[in-house]
Tab-separated table of C-alpha atoms and ligand atoms in Angstrom:
chain	number	residue	atom	x	y	z
V	1	UNK	CA	81.075	82.655	99.383
V	2	UNK	CA	81.347	84.619	96.218
V	3	UNK	CA	78.311	87.884	95.383
V	4	UNK	CA	78.474	87.664	91.713
V	5	UNK	CA	78.063	90.677	92.218
V	6	UNK	CA	79.088	92.031	88.154
V	7	UNK	CA	81.882	94.560	87.613
V	8	UNK	CA	80.093	97.187	86.533
V	9	UNK	CA	81.793	99.613	89.391
V	10	UNK	CA	85.095	98.379	89.062
V	11	UNK	CA	84.485	98.631	84.819
V	12	UNK	CA	83.811	102.715	85.249
V	13	UNK	CA	87.010	102.762	87.873
V	14	UNK	CA	88.704	101.486	85.136
V	15	UNK	CA	88.303	103.886	82.584
V	16	UNK	CA	88.486	107.124	84.931
V	17	UNK	CA	91.968	105.858	85.874
V	18	UNK	CA	92.648	105.274	81.745
V	19	UNK	CA	92.231	109.107	82.245
V	20	UNK	CA	94.707	110.417	85.502
V	21	UNK	CA	96.935	106.833	85.563
V	22	UNK	CA	99.351	105.621	83.375
V	23	UNK	CA	98.204	103.253	81.955
V	24	UNK	CA	95.980	102.534	83.763
V	25	UNK	CA	98.026	100.985	86.519
V	26	UNK	CA	101.332	99.990	86.695
V	27	UNK	CA	103.721	97.647	87.350
V	28	UNK	CA	102.841	94.258	89.132
V	29	UNK	CA	99.003	95.242	88.605
V	30	UNK	CA	99.356	96.450	84.783
V	31	UNK	CA	95.897	95.570	83.467
V	32	UNK	CA	97.711	93.379	81.324
V	33	UNK	CA	99.586	91.187	83.541
V	34	UNK	CA	95.925	89.776	84.712
V	35	UNK	CA	93.365	88.087	83.867
V	36	UNK	CA	90.521	90.084	82.021
V	37	UNK	CA	87.629	90.052	85.021
V	38	UNK	CA	90.039	90.296	87.947
V	39	UNK	CA	89.234	93.125	89.845
V	40	UNK	CA	91.568	95.677	89.342
V	41	UNK	CA	90.361	98.345	92.722
V	42	UNK	CA	89.075	97.077	95.857
V	43	UNK	CA	86.993	98.654	98.957
V	44	UNK	CA	88.227	96.103	101.585
V	45	UNK	CA	89.535	93.331	103.503
V	46	UNK	CA	88.760	91.365	106.262
V	47	UNK	CA	91.140	88.672	107.565
V	48	UNK	CA	91.171	86.094	104.879
V	49	UNK	CA	88.754	87.706	102.054
V	50	UNK	CA	88.712	91.054	100.261
V	51	UNK	CA	85.538	92.488	99.305
V	52	UNK	CA	86.727	94.474	95.596
V	53	UNK	CA	84.157	97.735	94.390
V	54	UNK	CA	81.182	96.331	93.059
V	55	UNK	CA	80.743	94.261	96.295
V	56	UNK	CA	82.022	91.119	96.031
V	57	UNK	CA	83.948	88.681	98.123
V	58	UNK	CA	86.561	86.613	97.949
V	59	UNK	CA	89.704	84.405	99.434
V	60	UNK	CA	92.537	85.207	99.335
V	61	UNK	CA	95.798	83.232	97.907
V	62	UNK	CA	97.560	86.440	97.437
V	63	UNK	CA	97.949	88.416	101.010
V	64	UNK	CA	99.081	91.818	98.460
V	65	UNK	CA	101.730	89.962	97.487
V	66	UNK	CA	103.249	89.118	100.551
V	67	UNK	CA	102.392	92.683	103.343
V	68	UNK	CA	98.723	90.693	104.626
V	69	UNK	CA	101.204	87.255	107.348
V	70	UNK	CA	97.842	87.483	109.676
V	71	UNK	CA	95.228	88.943	108.325
V	72	UNK	CA	93.311	91.832	107.031
V	73	UNK	CA	92.499	94.549	108.863
V	74	UNK	CA	94.190	92.612	112.366
V	75	UNK	CA	92.935	93.817	115.007
V	76	UNK	CA	95.606	94.279	117.840
V	77	UNK	CA	98.573	94.987	114.719
V	78	UNK	CA	96.369	97.733	113.852
V	79	UNK	CA	96.029	98.958	117.309
V	80	UNK	CA	98.702	99.276	117.320
V	81	UNK	CA	99.402	101.455	114.746
V	82	UNK	CA	96.225	103.563	115.299
V	83	UNK	CA	97.410	104.124	119.282
V	84	UNK	CA	100.683	106.234	117.638
V	85	UNK	CA	98.482	108.042	114.696
V	86	UNK	CA	96.618	109.174	117.848
V	87	UNK	CA	100.344	110.022	119.559
V	88	UNK	CA	101.909	111.106	116.019
V	89	UNK	CA	102.814	109.155	113.702
V	90	UNK	CA	105.513	111.140	111.128
V	91	UNK	CA	107.530	113.411	113.683
V	92	UNK	CA	110.295	115.134	112.941
V	93	UNK	CA	112.467	111.973	114.978
V	94	UNK	CA	111.589	108.621	116.013
V	95	UNK	CA	110.199	107.413	119.402
V	96	UNK	CA	111.877	105.160	121.154
V	97	UNK	CA	109.803	102.263	118.901
V	98	UNK	CA	112.740	101.976	116.146
V	99	UNK	CA	115.013	101.086	119.304
V	100	UNK	CA	112.661	98.081	120.152
V	101	UNK	CA	112.215	97.461	116.515
V	102	UNK	CA	115.917	97.447	115.906
V	103	UNK	CA	116.299	94.457	119.153
V	104	UNK	CA	113.012	92.859	117.860
V	105	UNK	CA	114.030	91.845	114.793
V	106	UNK	CA	118.187	91.273	115.531
V	107	UNK	CA	117.404	89.219	118.602
V	108	UNK	CA	115.335	86.969	116.055
V	109	UNK	CA	117.353	87.165	113.684
V	110	UNK	CA	120.669	85.253	113.904
V	111	UNK	CA	122.887	86.873	111.789
V	112	UNK	CA	121.260	90.746	112.176
V	113	UNK	CA	123.665	92.371	114.448
V	114	UNK	CA	122.194	96.382	113.419
V	115	UNK	CA	118.958	97.214	111.652
V	116	UNK	CA	117.679	100.190	109.713
V	117	UNK	CA	113.765	100.765	108.788
V	118	UNK	CA	112.833	102.313	105.081
V	119	UNK	CA	109.919	101.764	104.039
V	120	UNK	CA	110.360	99.253	100.541
V	121	UNK	CA	111.417	95.706	99.570
V	122	UNK	CA	113.655	97.966	96.688
V	123	UNK	CA	115.094	100.786	99.720
V	124	UNK	CA	115.778	97.588	101.560
V	125	UNK	CA	117.757	95.732	98.577
V	126	UNK	CA	119.689	99.576	96.594
V	127	UNK	CA	120.961	100.062	101.034
V	128	UNK	CA	122.046	95.776	101.289
V	129	UNK	CA	124.185	96.784	97.909
V	130	UNK	CA	125.018	100.389	98.856
V	131	UNK	CA	126.489	99.621	101.902
V	132	UNK	CA	128.281	95.965	100.219
V	133	UNK	CA	129.577	98.923	98.485
V	134	UNK	CA	130.816	101.235	100.893
V	135	UNK	CA	132.361	98.407	102.352
V	136	UNK	CA	133.993	96.696	99.711
V	137	UNK	CA	135.200	100.330	98.636
V	138	UNK	CA	134.070	97.954	94.625
V	139	UNK	CA	131.381	98.221	92.657
V	140	UNK	CA	130.393	94.427	90.902
V	141	UNK	CA	127.493	92.788	91.621
V	142	UNK	CA	126.575	89.214	90.934
V	143	UNK	CA	123.167	88.691	90.957
V	144	UNK	CA	120.902	85.366	89.183
V	145	UNK	CA	119.279	85.604	86.942
V	146	UNK	CA	115.729	86.248	86.388
V	147	UNK	CA	115.856	86.946	90.197
V	148	UNK	CA	113.678	89.614	90.997
V	149	UNK	CA	115.030	92.924	93.512
V	150	UNK	CA	113.621	95.327	93.353
V	151	UNK	CA	111.966	98.221	90.610
V	152	UNK	CA	114.817	100.741	91.158
V	153	UNK	CA	116.729	100.997	87.865
V	154	UNK	CA	119.290	99.196	89.245
V	155	UNK	CA	117.383	96.113	89.290
V	156	UNK	CA	114.131	96.640	87.563
V	157	UNK	CA	112.844	93.397	84.928
V	158	UNK	CA	111.287	96.857	82.365
V	159	UNK	CA	114.056	98.151	81.149
V	160	UNK	CA	111.837	102.002	79.631
V	161	UNK	CA	113.931	104.661	81.136
V	162	UNK	CA	116.946	101.688	81.959
V	163	UNK	CA	120.052	103.439	80.941
V	164	UNK	CA	122.972	100.627	79.923
V	165	UNK	CA	124.803	102.494	82.883
V	166	UNK	CA	121.970	101.450	85.578
V	167	UNK	CA	123.407	98.559	85.000
V	168	UNK	CA	126.378	98.446	84.936
V	169	UNK	CA	128.928	96.705	87.437
V	170	UNK	CA	126.249	93.251	87.559
V	171	UNK	CA	127.101	89.665	86.077
V	172	UNK	CA	124.860	87.417	86.242
V	173	UNK	CA	125.104	84.109	86.991
V	174	UNK	CA	121.989	80.848	87.137
V	175	UNK	CA	120.202	80.191	90.990
V	176	UNK	CA	121.341	76.822	91.779
V	177	UNK	CA	124.309	76.571	89.281
V	178	UNK	CA	127.657	76.624	91.145
V	179	UNK	CA	129.719	75.696	88.890
V	180	UNK	CA	127.954	79.291	86.938
V	181	UNK	CA	128.300	81.714	90.273
V	182	UNK	CA	132.038	80.142	90.169
V	183	UNK	CA	132.485	81.754	86.591
V	184	UNK	CA	129.956	84.748	87.826
V	185	UNK	CA	132.529	86.340	90.166
V	186	UNK	CA	135.094	85.029	88.264
V	187	UNK	CA	134.406	87.345	85.824
V	188	UNK	CA	133.947	90.012	88.862
V	189	UNK	CA	137.533	89.201	89.325
V	190	UNK	CA	138.843	91.711	92.402
V	191	UNK	CA	135.812	94.147	91.370
V	192	UNK	CA	133.238	92.120	93.622
V	193	UNK	CA	131.461	93.856	96.731
V	194	UNK	CA	128.963	91.335	96.687
V	195	UNK	CA	126.322	88.224	95.618
V	196	UNK	CA	122.853	88.716	95.736
V	197	UNK	CA	120.826	85.748	96.679
V	198	UNK	CA	116.535	84.885	96.755
V	199	UNK	CA	115.989	82.962	100.027
V	200	UNK	CA	114.521	80.251	97.128
V	201	UNK	CA	114.447	80.652	93.223
V	202	UNK	CA	110.841	82.505	93.406
V	203	UNK	CA	110.998	84.368	89.798
V	204	UNK	CA	107.728	85.037	87.936
V	205	UNK	CA	105.879	82.676	85.005
V	206	UNK	CA	108.478	79.701	86.365
V	207	UNK	CA	108.766	77.224	88.328
V	208	UNK	CA	110.336	76.983	91.565
V	209	UNK	CA	113.199	76.060	93.596
V	210	UNK	CA	114.669	75.800	97.012
V	211	UNK	CA	117.961	76.677	96.949
V	212	UNK	CA	120.588	73.457	97.377
V	213	UNK	CA	122.757	73.818	100.217
V	214	UNK	CA	125.239	73.467	97.954
V	215	UNK	CA	124.534	77.030	96.307
V	216	UNK	CA	124.003	78.939	99.943
V	217	UNK	CA	127.877	77.496	100.703
V	218	UNK	CA	129.224	78.384	98.064
V	219	UNK	CA	128.236	81.493	97.904
V	220	UNK	CA	128.880	82.572	101.166
V	221	UNK	CA	132.804	81.127	100.995
V	222	UNK	CA	132.876	82.875	97.775
V	223	UNK	CA	132.458	86.528	99.748
V	224	UNK	CA	134.530	85.593	102.710
V	225	UNK	CA	137.485	84.535	99.834
V	226	UNK	CA	137.928	87.682	97.654
V	227	UNK	CA	136.109	90.161	101.432
V	228	UNK	CA	132.700	90.778	99.533
V	229	UNK	CA	129.594	90.889	101.473
V	230	UNK	CA	126.891	87.797	100.863
V	231	UNK	CA	123.591	89.065	100.886
V	232	UNK	CA	120.003	87.429	101.369
V	233	UNK	CA	117.139	89.410	100.073
V	234	UNK	CA	114.578	88.741	102.386
V	235	UNK	CA	111.166	90.097	101.297
V	236	UNK	CA	109.310	87.845	100.087
V	237	UNK	CA	109.790	84.718	102.057
V	238	UNK	CA	110.737	86.824	105.203
V	239	UNK	CA	109.220	85.131	108.068
V	240	UNK	CA	107.130	82.862	105.828
V	241	UNK	CA	109.436	80.201	106.342
V	242	UNK	CA	111.697	80.638	109.722
V	243	UNK	CA	111.685	82.753	112.134
V	244	UNK	CA	115.016	83.195	111.449
V	245	UNK	CA	116.294	85.162	108.294
V	246	UNK	CA	115.297	82.544	105.042
V	247	UNK	CA	119.158	80.708	104.530
V	248	UNK	CA	119.138	79.882	108.163
V	249	UNK	CA	116.759	76.706	107.582
V	250	UNK	CA	120.539	75.418	105.506
V	251	UNK	CA	122.661	76.270	107.861
V	252	UNK	CA	124.233	79.905	106.441
V	253	UNK	CA	124.109	83.146	107.896
V	254	UNK	CA	124.172	86.242	104.894
V	255	UNK	CA	126.017	89.845	105.559
V	256	UNK	CA	123.407	91.203	104.686
V	257	UNK	CA	119.305	91.255	105.143
V	258	UNK	CA	116.671	92.476	102.874
V	259	UNK	CA	113.367	92.855	104.742
V	260	UNK	CA	109.699	93.275	103.579
V	261	UNK	CA	106.214	92.642	102.250
V	262	UNK	CA	105.199	90.619	105.811
V	263	UNK	CA	107.214	92.186	109.126
V	264	UNK	CA	104.176	95.350	109.766
V	265	UNK	CA	101.074	92.997	108.252
V	266	UNK	CA	100.795	94.946	105.647
V	267	UNK	CA	101.633	98.878	107.300
V	268	UNK	CA	104.795	100.581	105.848
V	269	UNK	CA	108.102	99.407	106.802
V	270	UNK	CA	111.297	97.852	105.301
V	271	UNK	CA	113.887	97.221	107.169
V	272	UNK	CA	118.071	95.477	106.488
V	273	UNK	CA	119.708	94.630	108.307
V	274	UNK	CA	123.512	93.445	109.120
V	275	UNK	CA	126.386	92.027	111.043
V	276	UNK	CA	129.457	93.607	113.138
V	277	UNK	CA	131.159	93.741	109.447
V	278	UNK	CA	128.907	95.568	108.000
V	279	UNK	CA	128.509	98.363	110.712
V	280	UNK	CA	130.514	100.134	109.726
V	281	UNK	CA	130.076	100.872	105.972
V	282	UNK	CA	126.910	100.747	107.060
V	283	UNK	CA	126.724	103.571	109.473
V	284	UNK	CA	129.192	105.679	106.560
V	285	UNK	CA	126.657	105.899	103.799
V	286	UNK	CA	124.039	108.446	103.192
V	287	UNK	CA	120.363	106.905	102.991
V	288	UNK	CA	116.985	108.942	104.561
V	289	UNK	CA	113.776	109.504	103.442
V	290	UNK	CA	110.506	111.834	104.585
V	291	UNK	CA	109.190	108.580	105.943
V	292	UNK	CA	111.076	106.088	107.476
V	293	UNK	CA	111.429	107.390	110.838
V	294	UNK	CA	107.120	107.223	111.077
V	295	UNK	CA	106.599	105.101	113.994
V	296	UNK	CA	102.662	103.745	113.739
V	297	UNK	CA	104.200	101.066	111.255
V	298	UNK	CA	106.892	100.962	113.722
V	299	UNK	CA	104.649	100.156	116.048
V	300	UNK	CA	102.447	97.738	113.589
V	301	UNK	CA	106.194	96.482	112.905
V	302	UNK	CA	106.562	95.669	116.964
V	303	UNK	CA	102.609	93.516	117.055
V	304	UNK	CA	103.285	91.412	114.469
V	305	UNK	CA	106.393	90.188	114.978
V	306	UNK	CA	105.323	89.816	118.599
V	307	UNK	CA	103.180	86.853	117.153
V	308	UNK	CA	105.501	85.946	114.833
V	309	UNK	CA	108.436	85.376	117.728
V	310	UNK	CA	106.070	84.016	119.830
V	311	UNK	CA	102.273	81.537	118.338
V	312	UNK	CA	102.752	78.460	116.553
V	313	UNK	CA	101.249	79.964	113.186
V	314	UNK	CA	104.686	78.926	110.975
V	315	UNK	CA	103.175	75.446	111.813
V	316	UNK	CA	99.853	77.113	110.808
V	317	UNK	CA	100.674	78.004	107.434
V	318	UNK	CA	102.818	74.664	107.098
V	319	UNK	CA	99.608	73.146	107.070
V	320	UNK	CA	98.144	74.677	105.400
V	321	UNK	CA	99.632	74.636	102.748
V	322	UNK	CA	100.419	71.055	102.338
V	323	UNK	CA	96.572	70.792	102.697
V	324	UNK	CA	96.267	73.147	99.364
V	325	UNK	CA	98.936	71.229	97.898
V	326	UNK	CA	97.904	67.499	97.628
V	327	UNK	CA	94.369	68.766	97.250
V	328	UNK	CA	95.200	71.176	94.261
V	329	UNK	CA	96.770	68.193	93.229
V	330	UNK	CA	93.640	65.544	93.358
V	331	UNK	CA	91.610	66.964	91.982
V	332	UNK	CA	93.886	68.348	89.377
V	333	UNK	CA	94.480	64.466	88.458
V	334	UNK	CA	90.393	63.745	88.939
V	335	UNK	CA	89.756	66.035	85.864
V	336	UNK	CA	93.043	64.273	83.801
V	337	UNK	CA	95.356	67.991	83.908
V	338	UNK	CA	98.122	67.735	84.412
V	339	UNK	CA	99.878	70.584	87.661
V	340	UNK	CA	103.161	71.421	89.044
V	341	UNK	CA	103.047	72.859	92.365
V	342	UNK	CA	106.436	74.343	93.108
V	343	UNK	CA	108.328	76.834	96.210
V	344	UNK	CA	107.811	75.581	100.162
V	345	UNK	CA	104.047	75.421	100.179
V	346	UNK	CA	103.431	78.489	101.838
V	347	UNK	CA	104.675	80.594	99.829
V	348	UNK	CA	103.103	77.984	96.685
V	349	UNK	CA	102.799	78.260	92.702
V	350	UNK	CA	100.689	76.603	90.236
V	351	UNK	CA	101.948	76.407	86.224
V	352	UNK	CA	100.464	74.087	84.171
V	353	UNK	CA	102.172	71.086	81.945
V	354	UNK	CA	102.139	71.958	78.250
V	355	UNK	CA	100.480	75.647	78.378
V	356	UNK	CA	104.234	77.340	77.533
V	357	UNK	CA	101.577	81.321	76.341
V	358	UNK	CA	99.219	81.151	80.108
V	359	UNK	CA	96.242	80.599	78.184
V	360	UNK	CA	95.209	77.845	80.418
V	361	UNK	CA	96.127	78.865	83.560
V	362	UNK	CA	94.320	82.769	82.479
V	363	UNK	CA	91.085	80.321	82.441
V	364	UNK	CA	91.584	78.132	85.752
V	365	UNK	CA	92.036	81.855	87.467
V	366	UNK	CA	88.954	82.946	86.203
V	367	UNK	CA	86.633	80.248	87.277
V	368	UNK	CA	88.430	79.523	90.612
V	369	UNK	CA	87.368	83.681	90.396
V	370	UNK	CA	84.251	82.842	89.709
V	371	UNK	CA	84.483	80.670	92.203
V	372	UNK	CA	85.278	82.919	95.482
V	373	UNK	CA	88.730	83.069	95.366
V	374	UNK	CA	91.101	85.099	94.183
V	375	UNK	CA	94.202	83.482	93.010
V	376	UNK	CA	97.581	84.234	90.184
V	377	UNK	CA	98.402	82.663	87.156
V	378	UNK	CA	102.199	82.931	87.049
V	379	UNK	CA	102.994	84.062	90.537
V	380	UNK	CA	103.906	82.473	94.027
V	381	UNK	CA	100.397	83.447	96.113
V	382	UNK	CA	100.408	83.490	100.230
V	383	UNK	CA	98.526	80.961	102.307
V	384	UNK	CA	98.351	83.348	105.665
V	385	UNK	CA	97.833	82.926	109.202
V	386	UNK	CA	94.055	84.161	109.315
V	387	UNK	CA	93.265	81.949	106.872
V	388	UNK	CA	91.282	78.459	108.618
V	389	UNK	CA	91.328	74.590	107.561
V	390	UNK	CA	87.693	75.276	106.227
V	391	UNK	CA	89.206	78.480	103.370
V	392	UNK	CA	91.743	75.831	101.747
V	393	UNK	CA	88.644	72.873	101.826
V	394	UNK	CA	86.322	75.973	99.851
V	395	UNK	CA	89.239	76.925	97.389
V	396	UNK	CA	89.179	73.407	96.729
V	397	UNK	CA	86.134	72.448	96.078
V	398	UNK	CA	86.375	75.885	93.943
V	399	UNK	CA	88.734	73.919	91.955
V	400	UNK	CA	87.867	71.155	91.214
V	401	UNK	CA	85.234	72.874	89.323
V	402	UNK	CA	87.814	74.717	87.794
V	403	UNK	CA	89.578	72.114	86.761
V	404	UNK	CA	86.915	70.362	84.774
V	405	UNK	CA	85.595	73.388	83.154
V	406	UNK	CA	88.950	74.028	81.629
V	407	UNK	CA	89.147	70.387	81.057
V	408	UNK	CA	86.233	70.274	78.669
V	409	UNK	CA	87.675	74.199	77.217
V	410	UNK	CA	90.792	73.649	76.775
V	411	UNK	CA	90.210	72.259	72.764
V	412	UNK	CA	88.010	75.424	72.212
V	413	UNK	CA	91.351	77.973	74.789
V	414	UNK	CA	92.869	80.587	72.531
V	415	UNK	CA	95.870	82.719	73.354
V	416	UNK	CA	95.204	86.052	76.313
V	417	UNK	CA	96.276	88.974	74.364
V	418	UNK	CA	96.259	90.352	76.485
V	419	UNK	CA	100.020	88.547	77.367
V	420	UNK	CA	101.042	88.704	73.156
V	421	UNK	CA	103.529	91.233	74.186
V	422	UNK	CA	104.983	88.547	77.300
V	423	UNK	CA	104.702	85.441	75.319
V	424	UNK	CA	105.649	86.773	71.176
Z	1	PLP	C1	112.817	89.082	96.539
Z	1	PLP	C2	111.920	91.335	96.297
Z	1	PLP	N1	112.390	91.779	96.740
Z	1	PLP	C3	113.244	92.820	96.422
Z	1	PLP	C4	111.689	93.374	95.784
Z	1	PLP	C5	110.802	94.558	96.252
Z	1	PLP	O1	109.614	95.240	97.494
Z	1	PLP	P1	109.079	96.827	97.442
Z	1	PLP	O2	107.936	96.382	96.149
Z	1	PLP	O3	108.332	97.124	98.664
Z	1	PLP	O4	109.872	97.394	96.049
Z	1	PLP	C6	110.997	92.853	96.565
Z	1	PLP	C7	108.314	93.119	95.923
Z	1	PLP	O5	108.257	91.961	95.780
Z	1	PLP	C8	110.645	90.844	96.829
Z	1	PLP	O6	110.394	90.334	96.570
């Protein structure tokens, strides 16, 4: 499966990148955040597999950090994209597909009566905040500590270049902690514009947790009581957990929901959906982008969402995620290792016990990649519908060997130097 070729090409590309790309790479792909031997550059992807710049093939359990839902280079979805390219993509205005897509999404997502399209998840979450402020005429937003909502100055996790003013008008609470949510809302006082929430707690580096019904319900009640907007940031979890907004699973409907990542199977488009209540405010704000009305990604999104609506893909994601989770648990135990697998099975996170600086996680991921499986040491992974039972079984074979290798290496493992800045 894995060709095991040396990564000379990747090294060369990294050197070139160092000269012309700040830090050699940035954001979640910063070289410092991934194991040393991980490829930085890829050549292609097909179905559930990637080929790196050196020609090594691996099963990809990251799905491009979420955007890939039905497999890379999906023939049907990409054909829809290419057909629109042949007719022009970024035109002076949108095609009818924009309306069709808004109709499709509002037809699938219970709380939604309207849609606005943009390019990245950050566009959609930022727009949600702007709509909430326009609707309420207030400024303060309540957010859970550690939740990721994008990389704009108001929400980026790093502080470089971010001013105190960028972070003004925010009060933080603890996810799933009703008392802290109530306290944050109390602090916001009569200035509460919105409560933001991810569909479940999917913060990096720490165990994931499903949302407690009581927390989601209380967020809804507090927004209703104070005339504020409830925003679910479904950018990462959207359509991997449900065919509706993810909080439909706990029976709570937001006023606004932000979408992105997989809604066009990797083609660049994101969306803000809202209820009628928020429509006047959404009409009043000025938001736009040169590429926001381009039609090819909309055509790809229509093809993707038809498959979301009409196939049993969710059942398959769950079945494969469950197979992976139970198989990993068995194999870790057999190697005498204690792991924690958290979050929904479709978006698994694997962390090791007794691993405060992630040295075990990094070792295991590198061992997995040597055996042809791309995993992640601190970010949730993603199950994709192009994966097969045979792929999961191959991942489990690799895991058995990688756990055994880790078990043997534990006494000799040192700290991961590249992570020193993060863990002190
Ligand atoms: C929950 C959540 N919100 C917002 C974003 C930002 O999306 P994008 O990277 O497309 O701007 C992400 C990206 O990972 C996300 O996971």
